[in-house]
Amino acid sequence: MRWKQTDYTGWGRVLRASGPVARPERLSTLTATLAARLAPAFGNRRSYGDACLNNDGAALDMTRMDRIIGFDATTGVVEVEAGITIGALAKVFAPRGWLPSVMPGTGFATVGGCIAQDVHGKNHHNDGSFGQHVLSVTLLNGDKKTVATPDRNKAVFRATMGGIGQTGVIASAKLQLKPIVGDVMMVTERRADGWDEHLALLDGSQATYSVGWIDATATGAALGRGIVEEAELAAGLVPKPKPSKTVPLDAPKFALSSPVVKLFNTAYFRRVPASGRSVVKPIDDFFFPLDKIHDWNRLYGKRGFYQFQNVVPLDAADRLREMVEMIAGSGLASPLAVLKRMGTGRAGHMSFPMEGFTLAVDFPARAEAAELIAMLEDMTVDAGGRLYLAKDALATGPAIKAMYPEHAEWVTAVNKADPDHAMETDMVRRLNLRSAT
Amino acid sequence: MNQTWIILGATSSMARAFARRVADDGATVLLAGRDMDDLKRTAADLVARGAKAEAIAFDARKPAGFGTIVTRAGREEGQINAAVFVGSMPEQSAIDADPSLIDGTVTDSFTGPAQLLQMLAPLMEDRGCGTIVGVGSVAGDRGRIGNYVYGAAKAGFATYLSGLRNRLTRVGGHVVTVKPGFVDTAMTWGIEGMFLVASPDKVAADILKAVEKRRNVIYTPFFWRYIMLIIRHIPEAIFKKMSI
C-alpha cells in the first residue's frame, strides 16, 4: 500500500494534521497495511475537532471500505464495512422498509465513525445511542483480529462504543436496522417563544423523533426561543429532493457577523407560522438538513469554526439557561444551534449521552469564542454535565476525565487492546486520555 | 431485455462503482478477478442492494480459465455485456531494470482481456446484441518517457477495440473505448503530479452514459479529449525532448 503525504482537518477546520495516509480499498490491503504499520483510522472526518487527526503520525482513510457484506431481510441485521456512510445505508434500505436505528445529523458520517463516537440522533430519548444497536464489531490490531459483541469480549465492546477508535481499527460491524412503515417523514414544527416553553415542548414530546432549533442570538424575553420539530416515519409520496449544492469557496468574515446572524435567525424563526404547521419531507431532508449544501463548513471562512456541545442533567436545566444567556450576550453564535432532550441510552464507557438536555452551538473560530467555550466548559462541569468528544477541540484533560465517571475502566480496556498505544490520535494526546490520571 | 455484465478486474474501485450502477439498473453482474474474497464482498454488496451478482475467478495471465467465464455468462438469457477494467502499470524504472516485466504488463493490459473478448464475440454475434466497454488510458495516446510500456499496451488494446467494434457493429453489438485521465484510485493514490483527478463514480457514470448513447470513444472526464488533442499534435521533433 502506498502512503500519501497529506494535510487534513476535522469538520471544524481549526485543528489540522499532516502525515502519511493510506486508503485501502480491500480487506486484504487493509490487513497487510496494518500488519506492516499500525495506525489509527478515520472515516469522512465529520468529527469537528481532532478526534480524527494524527499529526506527524500515519493514519488510515477508511472511506473506500464501503460495502454491505451481508443482509438478512427477515431480521433486518446488516453487516457492513466500516467506511459505508449512514446516508448510503438509509438510501439502500429505506425503500425496502428498514432504516439505521440511530442516524446522526449528517448522512456523511461513516459507520466506523458512528461507533467510535457512539453517536445519537433525534430519537435518542426513545431508541438510545448508535452503539446500542451494534450487534458485533470487528477490530484489527496489526495482524490480530478481535470480534467483540455485547456478550463476547464485553470490555472491548464497551470500550469501542464511543471509544474514539482506541481499541483498534474498526473494520466492519453488524447492525440491527429498525423496521419502518414508510420512507417519508411527517414533521410538525412549532414555535417556542422562549426558554421555558422550548424546554416544556421538548420535555413533553411524545414523538419518535424530536429536536429544537434554538436562536442563540435572542435575548431578554425571547431568550431560548426556537422551533421544535417532532416527526414520525410514514408511508407516502414526496417530490424528489432537489440536487445538492456546494459551497465553492471560503466565505468572507462578514458572512456570519452578528447582525447578519440576527437577521437570519429572525427570518428563520418566522418561517414557521405562530400556529405551527405540519409538513411531509423526504427522510434525508429531516435527518440531514445540512447535507444538501456540500462543504458548508467553508461558510465559516478559512479559519474554520468550533462547535460547542454539552449535555446537562434534567435538574440542571437552569444552568443551561445561564449558558444560553452568556452565548446570546456574546453575539458570537452562528445560526446553527440545537437543543434536544436526551434519554439515558449509551453503549460505552466514554459515550456522550446522559439523561438531560443537550445544547450544540457553532462559533466562528475567534479568540473570544475560545474564551467563551472555556467558560461554558467550566459551567458544564459544575452542572454535572459533559462535553461531546465528537465536537471538542478546546477542552482540557482533567475536565473531560471529571465528566466521564467510567474513564478509568475505559483506560484499562484500551491499554489492554492497544498496548503499544498505536491508535493514539491528536485528541488522545491533547487530553492525555489514555492515562487514568 | 435481461442484461448481464461480465466485469473483468472487478476489484478496482472504478469497476466497483460501475458494477453498482449497472446492478442498480437491474443487470446481473459477474464479478471477475483474482482476489476472490474481495469479489465475494462486492457480490454480497450488490445482492444486499437487490441485484443478482456472483464472483468468478479471472486472471489475465491464465487463459485456461477464460472458457469457464464465457460459459457461465452464456447461461444467462438476454444480452451479454463485458467491461474490462484490468491492466497493470509497473514503474517504468522497474521495467528498465527488468525488461521481462513487459510481458506481464502487455498481458494484463491488452492480450489477456483481448483473448477473453475474442472468445466472447461469437456469443454476441449469436444473440445479435451486446456491449463491450474497454477501459484504456490516455497514456495510450502517445508514448511518454514515464510509462511507455503501459502506454504501448493500452494503445494496442485501443486498436484491438477499434477492430472489434468494426466486427460487432455488423451484428448489432457495440464497443465503447474509454480513456480515463487521472482517476482517484489505489493505482494513483499518493503519486506525485496528479491533477484534475476524477472520482471513480464520476468515471463510472460517464461510462454508463456512453453505453446508453452508443458512443465509440470517450475521454473521462471530457476535458481530457482536449488535453490529449494538444499532446497528440505536438510535433515529434519537439515531443521527444519534452518530459511530461
XYZ file of C-alpha atoms in Angstrom:
681
model
C 0.000 0.000 0.000
C 1.268 3.413 -0.911
C 1.169 6.167 1.728
C 0.186 9.622 0.670
C 1.751 12.533 2.483
C -1.190 14.843 3.019
C -2.705 17.663 5.086
C -6.140 17.086 6.524
C -8.554 18.500 9.081
C -11.678 17.662 11.013
C -15.010 19.212 10.062
C -14.353 22.386 12.067
C -11.133 23.027 10.094
C -9.429 24.755 13.034
C -7.166 21.880 14.010
C -5.013 20.422 11.287
C -2.804 17.424 10.772
C -0.138 16.415 8.336
C 1.145 12.916 7.744
C 1.136 9.797 5.615
C -2.339 8.419 4.904
C -3.168 5.037 3.363
C -6.546 4.402 1.784
C -7.144 0.667 1.407
C -9.929 -0.488 -0.898
C -9.914 -4.172 0.056
C -9.724 -6.109 3.282
C -6.534 -7.839 2.140
C -4.849 -4.458 1.611
C -6.127 -3.186 4.947
C -4.771 -6.173 6.870
C -1.441 -6.105 5.025
C -1.101 -2.372 5.657
C -1.836 -2.751 9.361
C 0.492 -5.721 9.709
C 3.293 -3.550 8.356
C 2.417 -0.373 10.218
C -0.223 0.082 12.897
C -2.102 3.346 12.589
C -5.413 4.829 13.717
C -8.249 5.098 11.205
C -10.634 7.847 10.195
C -13.755 7.923 8.048
C -15.263 11.022 6.482
C -13.753 13.226 9.215
C -17.101 14.613 10.337
C -15.809 14.938 13.893
C -15.229 18.650 14.397
C -12.012 18.723 16.364
C -9.018 16.402 16.473
C -10.621 13.015 17.150
C -9.829 12.105 13.531
C -6.333 13.602 13.350
C -2.897 12.089 13.842
C -0.405 14.855 13.196
C 3.097 13.619 12.229
C 1.855 10.041 12.524
C 0.252 7.731 9.986
C -3.491 7.278 9.520
C -5.886 5.123 7.525
C -8.654 6.580 5.423
C -11.461 4.001 5.546
C -13.893 5.621 3.122
C -13.192 3.156 0.307
C -14.156 0.216 2.520
C -17.825 0.906 1.996
C -19.619 -2.333 1.183
C -22.584 -4.114 2.629
C -21.272 -7.624 3.239
C -24.446 -9.285 4.442
C -28.122 -8.557 4.942
C -30.913 -10.663 6.378
C -34.235 -9.348 5.090
C -36.223 -11.199 7.754
C -34.352 -9.831 10.790
C -33.003 -6.547 9.440
C -29.462 -7.387 10.517
C -26.891 -5.884 8.199
C -23.128 -6.374 8.175
C -21.086 -3.568 6.666
C -17.532 -2.421 6.139
C -16.730 0.495 8.419
C -16.436 3.125 5.676
C -20.033 2.964 4.472
C -21.997 6.093 5.311
C -25.255 6.310 7.218
C -26.750 8.175 4.268
C -25.888 5.298 1.911
C -27.468 2.772 4.289
C -30.631 4.857 4.540
C -30.789 5.228 0.765
C -30.416 1.492 0.137
C -32.725 0.213 2.862
C -35.456 2.827 3.442
C -37.339 1.907 0.248
C -37.277 -1.700 1.476
C -38.684 -0.937 4.925
C -35.547 -0.621 7.082
C -33.577 2.297 8.477
C -30.446 2.595 10.642
C -31.829 2.566 14.192
C -29.932 5.758 15.001
C -28.965 8.422 12.469
C -26.735 11.380 13.385
C -27.216 14.873 11.943
C -25.143 14.144 8.860
C -25.551 11.266 6.438
C -21.855 11.569 5.565
C -20.804 10.037 8.879
C -19.385 6.540 8.397
C -20.454 3.533 10.442
C -16.938 3.348 11.894
C -17.200 6.979 12.971
C -20.688 6.481 14.415
C -19.358 3.624 16.544
C -16.212 5.475 17.610
C -18.317 8.434 18.816
C -21.370 6.381 19.893
C -23.465 9.000 18.116
C -27.071 9.822 18.879
C -29.940 11.039 16.759
C -33.251 12.816 17.026
C -34.761 9.654 18.549
C -32.253 9.327 21.380
C -34.936 9.702 24.060
C -36.662 6.599 22.631
C -34.067 4.434 20.921
C -30.824 5.295 22.687
C -27.414 5.664 21.061
C -25.885 4.144 17.926
C -23.795 1.612 19.832
C -26.879 0.096 21.425
C -27.847 -1.239 18.000
C -24.421 -2.645 17.163
C -24.530 -6.451 17.400
C -20.848 -7.014 16.787
C -17.744 -5.164 15.730
C -14.590 -6.491 14.095
C -11.372 -4.802 15.188
C -7.910 -5.078 13.708
C -4.715 -4.544 15.680
C -1.854 -5.349 13.386
C -2.294 -8.992 12.439
C -4.630 -9.594 15.380
C -8.368 -9.663 14.730
C -10.927 -9.285 17.518
C -14.659 -9.751 17.191
C -16.478 -8.098 20.076
C -20.171 -8.247 20.919
C -22.204 -7.135 23.932
C -21.662 -10.689 25.301
C -18.267 -11.717 23.927
C -15.160 -9.617 24.648
C -17.547 -7.405 26.585
C -14.960 -4.977 27.925
C -13.511 -4.377 24.453
C -17.010 -3.878 23.073
C -17.867 -1.259 25.682
C -14.513 0.438 25.223
C -15.093 0.553 21.455
C -18.551 2.158 21.543
C -17.721 5.842 21.886
C -14.076 4.866 22.335
C -12.715 7.231 19.629
C -11.005 4.378 17.823
C -8.598 3.454 20.609
C -9.307 -0.299 20.729
C -8.120 -0.919 17.172
C -9.163 -0.196 13.621
C -12.882 -0.825 13.179
C -13.007 -2.946 10.021
C -16.662 -3.986 9.949
C -19.770 -4.202 12.104
C -23.131 -5.887 12.340
C -26.035 -3.524 12.937
C -29.665 -4.042 13.806
C -31.765 -1.924 11.451
C -35.202 -0.854 12.528
C -38.356 -1.708 10.584
C -40.190 1.347 9.263
C -43.712 1.847 7.952
C -42.675 4.090 5.110
C -39.883 6.276 3.871
C -41.198 9.803 4.343
C -41.264 11.989 7.440
C -44.382 13.653 8.809
C -42.913 16.670 10.570
C -44.711 19.061 12.921
C -42.972 22.372 13.547
C -43.932 24.600 16.477
C -42.587 27.946 17.576
C -41.329 28.147 21.129
C -41.329 31.809 22.156
C -38.834 31.475 24.971
C -36.672 29.183 27.060
C -39.320 27.694 29.368
C -41.705 26.959 26.525
C -38.893 25.460 24.462
C -37.907 23.050 27.232
C -41.531 22.195 28.001
C -42.242 21.345 24.364
C -39.162 19.113 24.139
C -39.837 17.510 27.506
C -43.498 16.844 26.760
C -42.955 15.492 23.260
C -44.315 12.009 22.643
C -42.888 11.876 19.117
C -40.386 9.253 17.981
C -38.076 11.956 16.654
C -37.767 15.409 18.182
C -35.298 18.271 18.107
C -35.269 22.019 18.738
C -33.560 24.689 16.696
C -32.568 27.424 19.102
C -31.996 31.071 18.230
C -28.770 31.510 20.163
C -28.775 35.260 19.483
C -32.168 36.046 21.078
C -32.020 37.840 24.428
C -34.453 39.112 27.086
C -37.943 37.637 26.960
C -37.117 35.879 23.695
C -34.094 34.082 25.215
C -34.056 30.459 24.161
C -36.769 30.875 21.552
C -36.765 28.429 18.708
C -38.620 25.884 16.660
C -39.401 22.426 17.943
C -39.646 19.739 15.283
C -41.411 16.478 16.023
C -41.550 13.734 13.434
C -42.795 10.263 12.669
C -41.991 7.954 9.791
C -44.933 7.482 7.452
C -45.870 5.952 4.137
C -46.477 8.402 1.337
C -45.045 10.202 -1.594
C -42.893 13.317 -1.660
C -41.235 15.107 -4.548
C -37.657 14.066 -5.219
C -35.258 16.222 -3.203
C -33.514 18.968 -5.124
C -29.892 18.284 -6.098
C -27.331 19.300 -3.529
C -25.263 22.456 -3.809
C -21.615 23.004 -2.977
C -20.033 25.944 -1.200
C -17.376 26.813 -3.781
C -15.030 28.864 -1.630
C -14.280 30.088 1.858
C -16.788 32.776 2.831
C -15.608 36.229 3.959
C -15.771 37.191 7.642
C -18.900 39.346 7.474
C -20.997 36.396 6.214
C -21.548 35.275 9.805
C -21.213 38.589 11.618
C -23.604 39.279 14.464
C -26.148 41.479 12.582
C -26.333 39.039 9.679
C -26.919 36.100 12.017
C -29.571 38.009 13.994
C -31.427 38.883 10.817
C -31.191 35.349 9.508
C -32.374 33.821 12.775
C -35.412 36.114 12.998
C -36.419 35.202 9.461
C -35.811 31.526 10.164
C -37.963 31.704 13.310
C -40.812 33.438 11.497
C -40.713 30.940 8.631
C -42.922 28.727 10.800
C -46.358 30.315 11.408
C -47.230 31.204 15.022
C -49.850 28.455 14.954
C -47.256 25.858 13.879
C -47.549 23.574 10.866
C -47.142 20.001 9.662
C -45.200 19.139 6.546
C -44.134 15.965 4.785
C -40.435 15.655 3.991
C -38.087 13.110 2.433
C -36.043 11.214 5.041
C -32.793 12.983 4.133
C -34.298 16.469 4.462
C -35.364 15.788 8.029
C -32.331 13.879 9.269
C -29.548 15.522 7.306
C -30.753 19.087 6.624
C -27.266 20.476 6.022
C -26.020 17.691 3.769
C -27.725 19.400 0.852
C -25.048 22.053 0.996
C -21.756 20.257 0.431
C -18.757 21.679 2.284
C -20.955 24.023 4.309
C -18.081 24.293 6.782
C -16.480 26.694 4.313
C -19.169 29.239 5.209
C -17.043 29.937 8.275
C -14.127 31.080 6.181
C -10.665 29.646 6.114
C -10.147 29.985 9.855
C -12.839 27.410 10.499
C -15.196 27.123 13.437
C -15.836 25.489 16.777
C -18.889 23.618 17.813
C -19.684 23.542 21.495
C -21.925 20.651 22.523
C -22.696 19.651 26.059
C -25.398 17.783 27.921
C -26.585 18.615 31.446
C -28.845 16.574 33.723
C -32.558 17.436 33.746
C -32.356 19.162 37.109
C -29.556 21.414 35.860
C -31.680 22.959 33.108
C -31.384 26.374 34.807
C -27.619 26.177 34.499
C -28.017 25.529 30.790
C -30.228 28.613 30.605
C -27.383 30.657 32.103
C -25.075 29.313 29.421
C -27.522 30.252 26.667
C -27.751 33.724 28.202
C -23.978 34.063 28.060
C -23.880 32.825 24.468
C -26.656 35.184 23.363
C -24.968 38.082 25.178
C -21.644 37.394 23.480
C -23.001 37.968 19.977
C -20.677 35.235 18.726
C -23.140 32.470 17.914
C -23.966 31.310 14.416
C -27.420 30.256 13.174
C -26.589 26.612 13.725
C -27.731 25.819 17.227
C -29.671 22.866 18.527
C -31.414 21.954 21.764
C -32.566 18.432 22.464
C -33.977 16.295 25.250
C -31.815 13.182 25.660
C -32.735 9.873 27.229
C -30.454 7.608 29.249
C -29.193 5.374 26.419
C -25.451 4.908 25.999
C -23.325 1.961 24.933
C -19.773 2.587 26.112
C -17.609 3.930 28.919
C -16.925 7.137 27.024
C -20.359 7.565 25.419
C -21.587 11.129 25.488
C -25.309 10.735 26.249
C -26.872 11.160 29.686
C -30.479 11.938 30.511
C -30.938 15.671 30.253
C -30.773 18.496 27.767
C -28.075 18.820 25.154
C -27.098 22.108 23.563
C -24.991 22.479 20.426
C -23.858 25.879 19.119
C -21.401 26.788 16.366
C -18.959 29.673 16.715
C -16.566 31.086 14.121
C -13.003 30.379 15.290
C -12.005 33.548 17.119
C -10.167 34.091 20.375
C -13.350 35.416 22.050
C -15.186 32.231 21.070
C -12.449 30.051 22.555
C -12.647 32.051 25.806
C -16.419 31.736 25.899
C -16.226 28.000 25.285
C -13.698 27.634 28.123
C -16.233 29.276 30.461
C -19.027 27.081 29.163
C -16.826 24.051 29.792
C -16.359 25.051 33.453
C -20.081 25.653 33.844
C -20.824 22.248 32.329
C -18.538 20.515 34.846
C -20.259 22.416 37.690
C -23.663 21.406 36.365
C -22.690 17.726 36.403
C -22.838 17.560 32.625
C -20.362 16.614 29.946
C -18.887 17.603 26.591
C -19.111 15.629 23.363
C -15.737 14.368 22.083
C -17.072 14.334 18.507
C -17.263 18.123 18.650
C -14.488 19.066 21.015
C -11.354 20.942 20.004
C -10.650 23.017 23.106
C -11.321 21.107 26.320
C -8.729 20.133 28.894
C -7.937 16.609 30.051
C -8.853 16.993 33.724
C -12.255 18.459 32.775
C -13.055 15.588 30.398
C -11.951 12.973 32.920
C -14.169 14.588 35.546
C -17.137 14.387 33.187
C -16.757 10.714 32.355
C -17.022 8.575 35.509
C -16.129 5.371 33.647
C -12.961 6.835 32.148
C -10.621 4.707 34.293
C -12.329 1.481 33.180
C -12.024 2.609 29.589
C -8.295 3.297 30.036
C -7.765 -0.233 31.371
C -9.637 -1.778 28.441
C -7.997 0.263 25.668
C -4.499 -0.072 27.039
C -5.019 -3.825 27.007
C -6.447 -3.833 23.481
C -3.760 -1.479 22.143
C -0.749 -1.985 24.424
C 1.625 -0.163 22.061
C -0.565 2.962 22.031
C -0.529 2.787 18.235
C -4.097 4.055 17.954
C -3.427 7.354 19.706
C -4.653 10.475 17.947
C -4.176 14.219 18.425
C -7.263 14.299 20.658
C -5.986 11.490 22.858
C -2.658 13.261 23.275
C -4.224 16.703 23.838
C -6.473 15.357 26.581
C -3.998 12.741 27.807
C -6.911 10.337 27.592
C -5.000 7.069 27.696
C -3.876 7.768 31.230
C -6.302 7.387 34.136
C -4.954 10.425 35.943
C -34.283 -7.478 -22.214
C -32.248 -9.205 -19.489
C -28.826 -7.637 -19.136
C -25.730 -9.417 -17.874
C -22.414 -7.672 -17.297
C -19.138 -9.549 -17.006
C -16.786 -7.220 -15.182
C -13.120 -8.054 -15.617
C -10.853 -6.663 -12.933
C -13.807 -6.130 -10.619
C -11.656 -5.423 -7.553
C -10.724 -1.969 -8.810
C -12.629 0.999 -7.442
C -13.688 2.111 -10.935
C -15.087 -1.350 -11.664
C -16.841 -1.439 -8.305
C -18.532 1.881 -8.967
C -19.551 0.700 -12.425
C -20.890 -2.603 -11.037
C -23.045 -0.740 -8.512
C -24.534 1.368 -11.245
C -25.404 -1.475 -13.636
C -26.741 -3.523 -10.705
C -28.982 -0.591 -9.756
C -30.325 -0.693 -13.299
C -31.282 -4.336 -12.788
C -28.446 -6.167 -14.542
C -26.985 -9.498 -13.424
C -23.327 -8.952 -12.582
C -20.462 -11.450 -12.869
C -17.522 -10.077 -10.940
C -14.283 -11.478 -12.338
C -10.830 -11.059 -10.847
C -8.099 -12.628 -8.733
C -8.930 -11.681 -5.137
C -11.943 -13.978 -4.608
C -12.517 -12.843 -1.012
C -12.818 -9.288 -2.193
C -15.046 -10.201 -5.150
C -17.353 -12.102 -2.821
C -17.687 -8.988 -0.694
C -18.612 -6.901 -3.696
C -21.082 -9.583 -4.801
C -22.639 -9.568 -1.318
C -22.875 -5.778 -1.510
C -24.730 -5.915 -4.830
C -27.028 -8.721 -3.630
C -27.866 -6.708 -0.477
C -28.768 -3.811 -2.752
C -31.249 -6.079 -4.501
C -29.254 -7.218 -7.540
C -28.110 -10.607 -8.841
C -24.333 -10.935 -8.594
C -21.628 -13.554 -8.214
C -17.864 -13.747 -8.046
C -15.887 -15.679 -10.656
C -12.133 -16.275 -10.945
C -10.229 -14.445 -13.671
C -6.507 -13.997 -14.123
C -5.426 -12.213 -17.291
C -2.281 -14.361 -17.320
C -4.156 -17.679 -17.126
C -6.229 -18.043 -20.306
C -7.120 -21.619 -19.346
C -9.793 -20.164 -17.069
C -11.427 -17.921 -19.675
C -13.734 -20.625 -21.042
C -15.479 -21.024 -17.690
C -16.357 -17.333 -17.642
C -17.726 -17.341 -21.180
C -19.766 -20.487 -20.469
C -21.114 -19.059 -17.230
C -22.185 -15.857 -18.974
C -23.801 -17.860 -21.755
C -26.161 -19.467 -19.239
C -27.838 -16.095 -18.701
C -30.613 -15.172 -21.083
C -30.726 -11.925 -22.967
C -27.912 -9.529 -23.673
C -24.392 -10.345 -22.524
C -22.047 -7.402 -21.980
C -18.485 -7.124 -20.791
C -16.492 -4.339 -19.196
C -12.709 -4.556 -18.988
C -11.048 -2.756 -16.109
C -7.837 -4.800 -15.963
C -4.342 -3.545 -16.507
C -1.070 -3.244 -14.659
C 1.334 -0.357 -14.568
C 4.729 -1.181 -13.089
C 7.037 1.783 -12.594
C 8.903 2.424 -15.836
C 12.137 2.238 -13.830
C 11.218 -1.296 -12.689
C 10.756 -2.293 -16.314
C 14.064 -0.668 -17.234
C 15.723 -2.854 -14.601
C 13.855 -5.991 -15.619
C 12.613 -5.848 -19.218
C 10.828 -9.193 -18.825
C 8.131 -7.257 -16.898
C 6.919 -6.100 -20.304
C 5.248 -9.462 -20.911
C 3.078 -9.237 -17.819
C 2.178 -5.611 -18.464
C 1.079 -6.342 -22.012
C -0.816 -9.480 -20.940
C -2.659 -7.686 -18.134
C -3.441 -4.553 -20.086
C -4.080 -5.942 -23.548
C -3.638 -9.533 -24.701
C -5.242 -11.293 -21.713
C -8.549 -9.435 -21.841
C -8.415 -9.395 -25.651
C -8.289 -13.200 -25.700
C -11.328 -13.408 -23.486
C -13.253 -10.864 -25.561
C -12.310 -12.831 -28.659
C -13.938 -15.909 -27.091
C -16.996 -13.893 -26.123
C -17.564 -12.270 -29.502
C -19.291 -15.318 -31.120
C -21.844 -15.334 -28.275
C -22.647 -11.704 -29.027
C -22.882 -12.435 -32.732
C -25.263 -15.326 -31.993
C -27.547 -13.162 -29.922
C -27.270 -10.142 -32.176
C -26.516 -7.802 -29.309
C -24.032 -6.993 -26.573
C -21.879 -4.096 -25.459
C -18.192 -4.186 -24.624
C -16.604 -1.468 -22.555
C -12.838 -1.395 -22.826
C -11.060 0.852 -20.374
C -7.813 2.039 -21.842
C -5.894 5.103 -20.806
C -4.849 8.492 -22.086
C -1.366 7.027 -21.676
C -2.101 5.001 -24.827
C -2.448 8.127 -26.934
C 1.253 8.891 -27.025
C 4.373 7.161 -25.766
C 5.988 9.141 -22.958
C 9.186 8.570 -21.055
C 7.311 7.974 -17.787
C 5.233 4.918 -18.754
C 5.638 3.969 -22.399
C 5.332 0.214 -21.925
C 1.987 0.558 -20.183
C 1.082 3.196 -22.802
C 2.028 0.869 -25.637
C -0.094 -1.948 -24.167
C -3.091 0.366 -23.836
C -2.520 1.687 -27.368
C -2.587 -1.895 -28.615
C -5.759 -2.533 -26.668
C -7.392 0.588 -28.163
C -6.546 -0.560 -31.684
C -7.911 -4.020 -30.862
C -11.149 -2.488 -29.570
C -11.475 -0.425 -32.724
C -11.313 -3.602 -34.808
C -13.711 -5.446 -32.540
C -16.145 -2.536 -32.868
C -15.893 -2.834 -36.614
C -16.778 -6.542 -36.297
C -19.588 -6.383 -33.755
C -21.346 -3.363 -35.242
C -22.370 -5.540 -38.169
C -24.368 -7.847 -35.915
C -25.940 -5.304 -33.574
C -23.220 -5.250 -30.950
C -21.222 -2.266 -29.786
C -17.826 -1.402 -28.342
C -17.062 1.651 -26.212
C -13.422 2.621 -25.754
C -12.916 4.563 -22.535
C -9.858 6.707 -21.938
C -9.808 7.964 -18.383
C -7.455 10.700 -17.321
C -6.312 10.713 -13.704
C -8.770 8.826 -11.503
C -8.668 8.752 -7.718
C -7.932 5.041 -7.277
C -5.494 2.869 -5.377
C -3.287 2.982 -8.514
C -2.856 6.766 -8.372
C -3.077 7.240 -4.571
C -0.030 9.085 -3.340
C 1.601 9.506 -6.767
C 3.086 12.959 -7.243
C 1.919 15.251 -10.020
C -1.728 14.206 -10.247
C -4.113 16.955 -11.245
C -7.795 17.259 -12.199
C -8.370 13.897 -10.511
C -11.842 12.411 -11.038
C -13.708 10.136 -8.648
C -14.261 6.518 -9.718
C -18.017 7.050 -9.509
C -17.855 10.018 -11.877
C -15.961 7.861 -14.380
C -18.496 5.034 -13.947
C -21.348 7.458 -14.611
C -19.616 8.732 -17.752
C -19.081 5.175 -18.998
C -22.701 4.235 -18.478
C -23.855 7.331 -20.326
C -21.558 6.414 -23.212
C -23.009 2.879 -23.255
C -26.548 4.240 -23.427
C -25.672 6.664 -26.214
C -23.575 4.068 -28.070
C -20.564 6.358 -28.151
C -17.405 4.922 -29.723
C -14.502 6.554 -27.898
C -14.867 8.673 -24.789
C -12.444 10.547 -22.626
C -13.445 10.906 -18.989
C -13.661 13.498 -17.590
C -14.464 15.026 -21.001
C -11.720 17.688 -20.964
C -9.044 15.027 -21.391
C -10.125 14.879 -25.034
C -8.747 18.393 -25.454
C -5.678 17.854 -23.319
C -4.801 14.785 -25.389
C -5.662 16.572 -28.627
C -2.940 19.065 -27.837
C -0.484 16.413 -26.688
C -1.071 14.298 -29.803
C -0.402 17.290 -32.033
C 2.933 18.278 -30.602
C 5.417 17.556 -33.410
C 7.589 14.542 -32.639
C 10.724 16.648 -33.103
C 9.651 18.715 -30.091
C 7.866 15.981 -28.153
C 10.942 13.800 -27.994
C 12.712 16.462 -25.936
C 9.854 17.007 -23.504
C 9.256 15.219 -20.243
C 5.561 15.421 -19.468
